Amino acid sequence: MDAAEEHLLAETLRKTMTAASGQALDAALTDLGWAELLVEQPDIAVPLTFRLLGETGAHAPLLNDVLLQAADRPVGGTLPLPFTGGAWIVWERDDAAVGTALDAELPLRSVPIGASVPLAAGRVALGWWLLGTGRAMLTLARQHAVDRVQFGRPLASFQAVRHRLAETLVALDGAEATLVAATDELGALLAKAAAGKAALTAARHCQQVLGGIGFTAEHDLHRHVRRAMVLDGLLGSARELTREAGALLRAGGSAPRLVHL
Amino acid sequence: MKVASAPGYMNVADFRSGLRVWLDEHDLSSGPDHSLDAQVAQLARVRRALFDADWMRYGWPAEVRGLGGPAVLRAVLGEEVATRELAEPGIYSMIEVLAPTMISYAPPALAAEMVPRLLSGREQWCQGFSEPGSGSDLASLTTRAVPRGDHWEISGQKVWTSLAQFAARCVLLTRTAPGHNGITAFFVDMDTPGITVRPLRTMHGVDEFAEVFFDDVMVPADRMLGRPGDGWRLAMDLLPHERSTCFWHRIAHLYTRLDRLLAETSVPDDAELGAAYLALHTVRCRSHATQRRLAAGERLGAETSVDKVLLATAEQQLFETVRDLLPGVLELTDTPWRSEYLYAKAATIYGGTAEIQRNIIARRLLDLGRE
């Protein structure tokens, strides 16, 4: 796939995700050939699709497919997924389970226990999703800072506001670098931790910059805040994964250098 | 053992493996003396050995006695030097800003004569940029240069000039006219009459930098770097080198410190260890991407402020973790950790403060308009 084809694919996906979400989006993506793309070109399919889910605020049960594909099982079904705190959930493919999670749009159903899943592939996918949702929050907060006038000046002219948004970009760009570099188990673990942390950082700073409006249901921010929290909890939260990385370091006695020139 | 020259090591993997074999066979380890004098002497010894064995010549152009090949080979060399702790990475990395500046701006004959002296460790140089009234606000510098026939007369004061007391030469920024376009650079011999160097004691106990006073110092006109008014552009052109190769060296050094902490700590705080590692891994991934962009011929700019903030943050977080996981050690014992911990406090100050970096990110990357 060349750059022009990838751009075209991105535009098609973005349009599809803007028009539909949940079960309907799952069906639309199936029609577009999501399963074939995932099987044939996962390196393109996963970053692009999951980042766009984040950026558009749409959702679809595609994480199941990524894990099934990594486990050499047929895509299109579901499997129990580990959640932070030792919990397990199933991300349903229909919208019947909607409404119980913190992010009420997601069809998540708690289950007692599940079998081990191929974590690395799922963590990278969730990382791109978290990054996309973080970028969406930054876009919302940036626009508000530019548009909103207080004390006779745009919010964007206040250094305290500018520095919060700058810190958000730093966290997101750093996380993106870890996602691009994630080629093994530890790299995927670290990338998911970095992306989760960046999305939560984005949520904190962007909500503060948005002020009162960012706390209301009429503004889109809260949907991204909830989404980031739930996605962070899936397949290991930033906090759990960071602790796990520390334990690996102590057991191994040195800090692995994962990327090389 | 001499390394084979042309076509030479154009490939990173071959260069690295050849270098490692050579370093295993040639012990360049530093001695027990950690004083600054000893560090500077060690740096000269390491550069000299690496230059004489050709390793220091790869990634530099033939005009300055380099052997060519991609600049990334210099990052690989610096990483090996930092990982083996052969030289302190901060002073080692000064070649990465000084040599490219000379190659780009000095008259070719001057660069050809001088740069090999720096690369080969026969001389140390310094960079006279900051002033008491111009730190991160470099454009406000006031050290004056006035034309006097075939010379320029320079008067003013520089500060925080690293290794000035050891330096044979200085890449100096002066004011020749108002504004950004009124900054002009010179390559000044430090033994010119009228130059006084006064080392500064720092918080971490090392006289690494100095105040440098210029009292009617006469510098030949052919020592100008570029043309009158090119100084600001020269300073900005340093960025790709300062924020890519130098950073890669520093990150390699910080990994050695995390390894050392793992060997020494008995506090099983996995959350804090993991967070320090995650921050280091993040900046290493980012720096890796920046290196690749540079290698692909892209021009680096404001986005390297992200690298700078990530590095400073990771460095300070790592040394706070050192303090937390070696409780009492750096407060009560005579340990190298103390000086390193204190030096990390400067990571958000030198090279443009963290606040300046965030201002650049806000203005240039987020397009937030003016303050």
XYZ file of C-alpha atoms in Angstrom, chain B residues 32-260:
229
model
C 39.708 6.497 39.769
C 40.123 10.291 39.705
C 36.729 11.926 39.049
C 37.938 15.534 39.238
C 37.081 17.749 36.290
C 40.761 18.007 35.313
C 40.954 14.225 35.167
C 37.695 14.027 33.196
C 38.920 16.507 30.624
C 42.254 14.677 30.318
C 40.370 11.399 29.928
C 38.161 12.931 27.253
C 41.248 14.028 25.297
C 42.761 10.550 25.650
C 39.572 8.841 24.427
C 39.126 11.180 21.459
C 42.759 10.810 20.480
C 42.674 7.021 20.569
C 39.380 6.884 18.663
C 40.607 9.358 16.070
C 43.944 7.630 15.575
C 42.110 4.324 15.081
C 39.717 6.094 12.646
C 36.509 5.493 14.607
C 36.154 9.203 15.384
C 36.536 10.016 11.669
C 33.442 8.186 10.406
C 30.366 10.310 9.803
C 32.519 13.411 9.199
C 33.360 14.789 5.735
C 36.737 14.326 4.066
C 37.382 18.097 4.182
C 38.049 17.829 7.915
C 39.891 14.518 7.658
C 36.721 12.522 8.081
C 36.042 9.203 6.366
C 32.473 10.008 5.355
C 29.489 7.765 5.922
C 26.220 8.698 7.589
C 26.209 10.998 10.631
C 24.349 8.296 12.558
C 27.701 6.512 12.966
C 28.656 9.353 15.322
C 25.606 8.600 17.429
C 26.618 4.942 17.564
C 30.162 5.866 18.627
C 28.891 8.247 21.296
C 26.477 5.605 22.574
C 29.305 3.082 22.974
C 31.470 5.682 24.720
C 28.620 6.552 27.099
C 27.608 2.939 27.699
C 31.170 1.963 28.589
C 31.539 5.145 30.658
C 34.749 6.077 28.841
C 34.015 9.801 28.947
C 31.414 12.030 30.560
C 28.766 12.343 27.801
C 28.079 16.059 28.283
C 31.619 17.159 27.515
C 32.115 14.365 24.953
C 29.066 15.581 23.005
C 30.395 19.116 22.575
C 32.009 17.949 19.325
C 28.493 17.442 17.978
C 27.707 21.147 18.016
C 31.155 22.662 17.535
C 32.440 20.603 14.604
C 29.282 20.869 12.423
C 29.197 24.626 13.065
C 32.768 24.978 11.844
C 32.123 22.785 8.822
C 29.081 24.851 7.851
C 30.317 28.367 8.637
C 34.123 28.580 8.844
C 36.231 29.361 5.782
C 37.036 25.876 4.397
C 40.769 26.145 5.044
C 40.167 27.120 8.669
C 37.739 24.221 9.208
C 40.216 21.830 7.591
C 42.969 23.024 9.891
C 41.007 23.242 13.131
C 38.282 20.560 13.222
C 40.737 17.625 13.265
C 42.377 19.149 16.355
C 39.026 18.992 18.129
C 38.034 15.524 16.920
C 41.429 14.103 17.788
C 41.379 15.440 21.349
C 44.424 17.626 20.772
C 42.337 20.647 21.751
C 39.197 21.443 23.721
C 36.916 24.218 22.539
C 34.076 26.115 24.111
C 30.875 27.764 22.937
C 30.434 31.398 23.962
C 26.691 31.914 23.666
C 25.002 32.714 26.993
C 25.491 35.992 28.807
C 24.501 37.239 32.269
C 21.603 39.121 30.652
C 20.883 36.533 27.935
C 20.254 32.973 28.968
C 17.372 31.304 27.189
C 16.654 34.691 25.573
C 19.744 34.372 23.410
C 18.610 37.033 20.935
C 19.148 39.718 23.589
C 22.915 39.182 23.806
C 25.063 42.339 24.072
C 28.752 41.331 23.700
C 29.865 43.842 21.061
C 32.042 43.355 17.980
C 33.174 46.522 16.149
C 35.168 46.538 12.872
C 38.728 47.907 13.193
C 40.430 47.618 9.796
C 41.165 43.946 9.146
C 40.172 43.033 12.736
C 37.071 43.125 14.899
C 37.266 44.436 18.441
C 35.188 42.411 20.884
C 34.032 43.524 24.344
C 31.568 41.968 26.737
C 30.959 39.003 29.004
C 29.865 35.411 28.539
C 28.720 33.073 31.308
C 27.941 29.357 31.807
C 30.593 28.675 29.178
C 31.417 24.972 29.552
C 35.109 24.050 29.684
C 36.219 27.635 28.940
C 39.200 27.226 31.288
C 40.387 24.223 29.253
C 39.537 25.589 25.821
C 41.987 26.613 23.121
C 39.241 28.135 20.944
C 35.777 29.580 21.318
C 32.832 29.755 18.929
C 31.596 33.146 20.036
C 28.361 35.019 19.353
C 28.578 38.810 19.301
C 26.339 41.778 18.581
C 27.224 43.736 15.431
C 23.831 45.369 14.798
C 20.383 45.432 16.432
C 17.952 42.507 16.283
C 18.180 38.841 15.333
C 20.044 39.751 12.150
C 22.671 41.679 14.077
C 24.336 38.660 15.667
C 27.708 37.623 14.260
C 29.855 34.605 15.137
C 33.634 34.402 15.458
C 36.148 31.637 16.026
C 38.408 33.096 18.694
C 41.724 31.831 20.053
C 41.369 31.774 23.818
C 44.947 32.990 24.325
C 44.205 36.301 22.603
C 45.100 39.244 24.877
C 42.084 40.695 26.686
C 40.318 37.379 27.424
C 39.904 36.483 31.081
C 38.373 33.188 32.211
C 36.988 32.790 35.711
C 35.666 29.301 36.534
C 32.290 29.195 38.298
C 31.586 26.912 41.215
C 28.272 25.140 40.639
C 25.703 23.543 42.892
C 27.042 20.085 42.080
C 30.578 21.092 43.074
C 32.178 20.988 39.621
C 33.775 24.042 37.970
C 32.460 22.844 34.639
C 31.691 26.263 33.344
C 33.101 29.709 33.587
C 32.604 33.385 33.111
C 34.582 34.707 30.162
C 35.414 38.421 29.927
C 36.356 40.080 26.631
C 38.132 43.417 26.994
C 38.913 44.991 23.611
C 39.884 41.616 22.159
C 41.209 41.927 18.588
C 40.049 39.079 16.345
C 41.157 38.847 12.688
C 38.314 39.398 10.222
C 39.004 36.052 8.568
C 37.970 34.364 11.821
C 34.367 35.371 11.270
C 32.023 32.388 10.911
C 29.754 33.047 7.969
C 28.974 36.652 7.213
C 27.985 39.554 9.467
C 24.506 38.780 10.801
C 24.691 35.002 10.310
C 25.014 34.314 14.051
C 21.363 33.664 14.785
C 21.074 31.237 11.893
C 24.261 29.532 13.089
C 22.777 29.113 16.562
C 19.528 27.721 15.164
C 21.428 25.342 12.871
C 22.940 23.740 15.971
C 19.542 22.330 16.914
C 19.612 19.202 14.739
C 22.944 18.225 16.264
C 22.190 19.277 19.810
C 18.773 17.582 19.835
C 19.575 14.367 17.997
C 23.098 12.966 18.303
C 23.853 14.634 21.657
C 20.540 13.429 23.055
C 21.207 9.873 21.936
C 24.494 9.947 23.845
C 22.873 11.372 26.965
C 20.061 8.805 26.896
C 22.639 6.002 26.633
C 24.338 7.468 29.689
C 21.076 7.607 31.649
C 20.451 3.915 30.916
C 23.826 3.123 32.509
C 22.682 5.002 35.602
C 19.431 3.061 35.764
C 21.419 -0.176 35.482
C 23.670 0.978 38.294
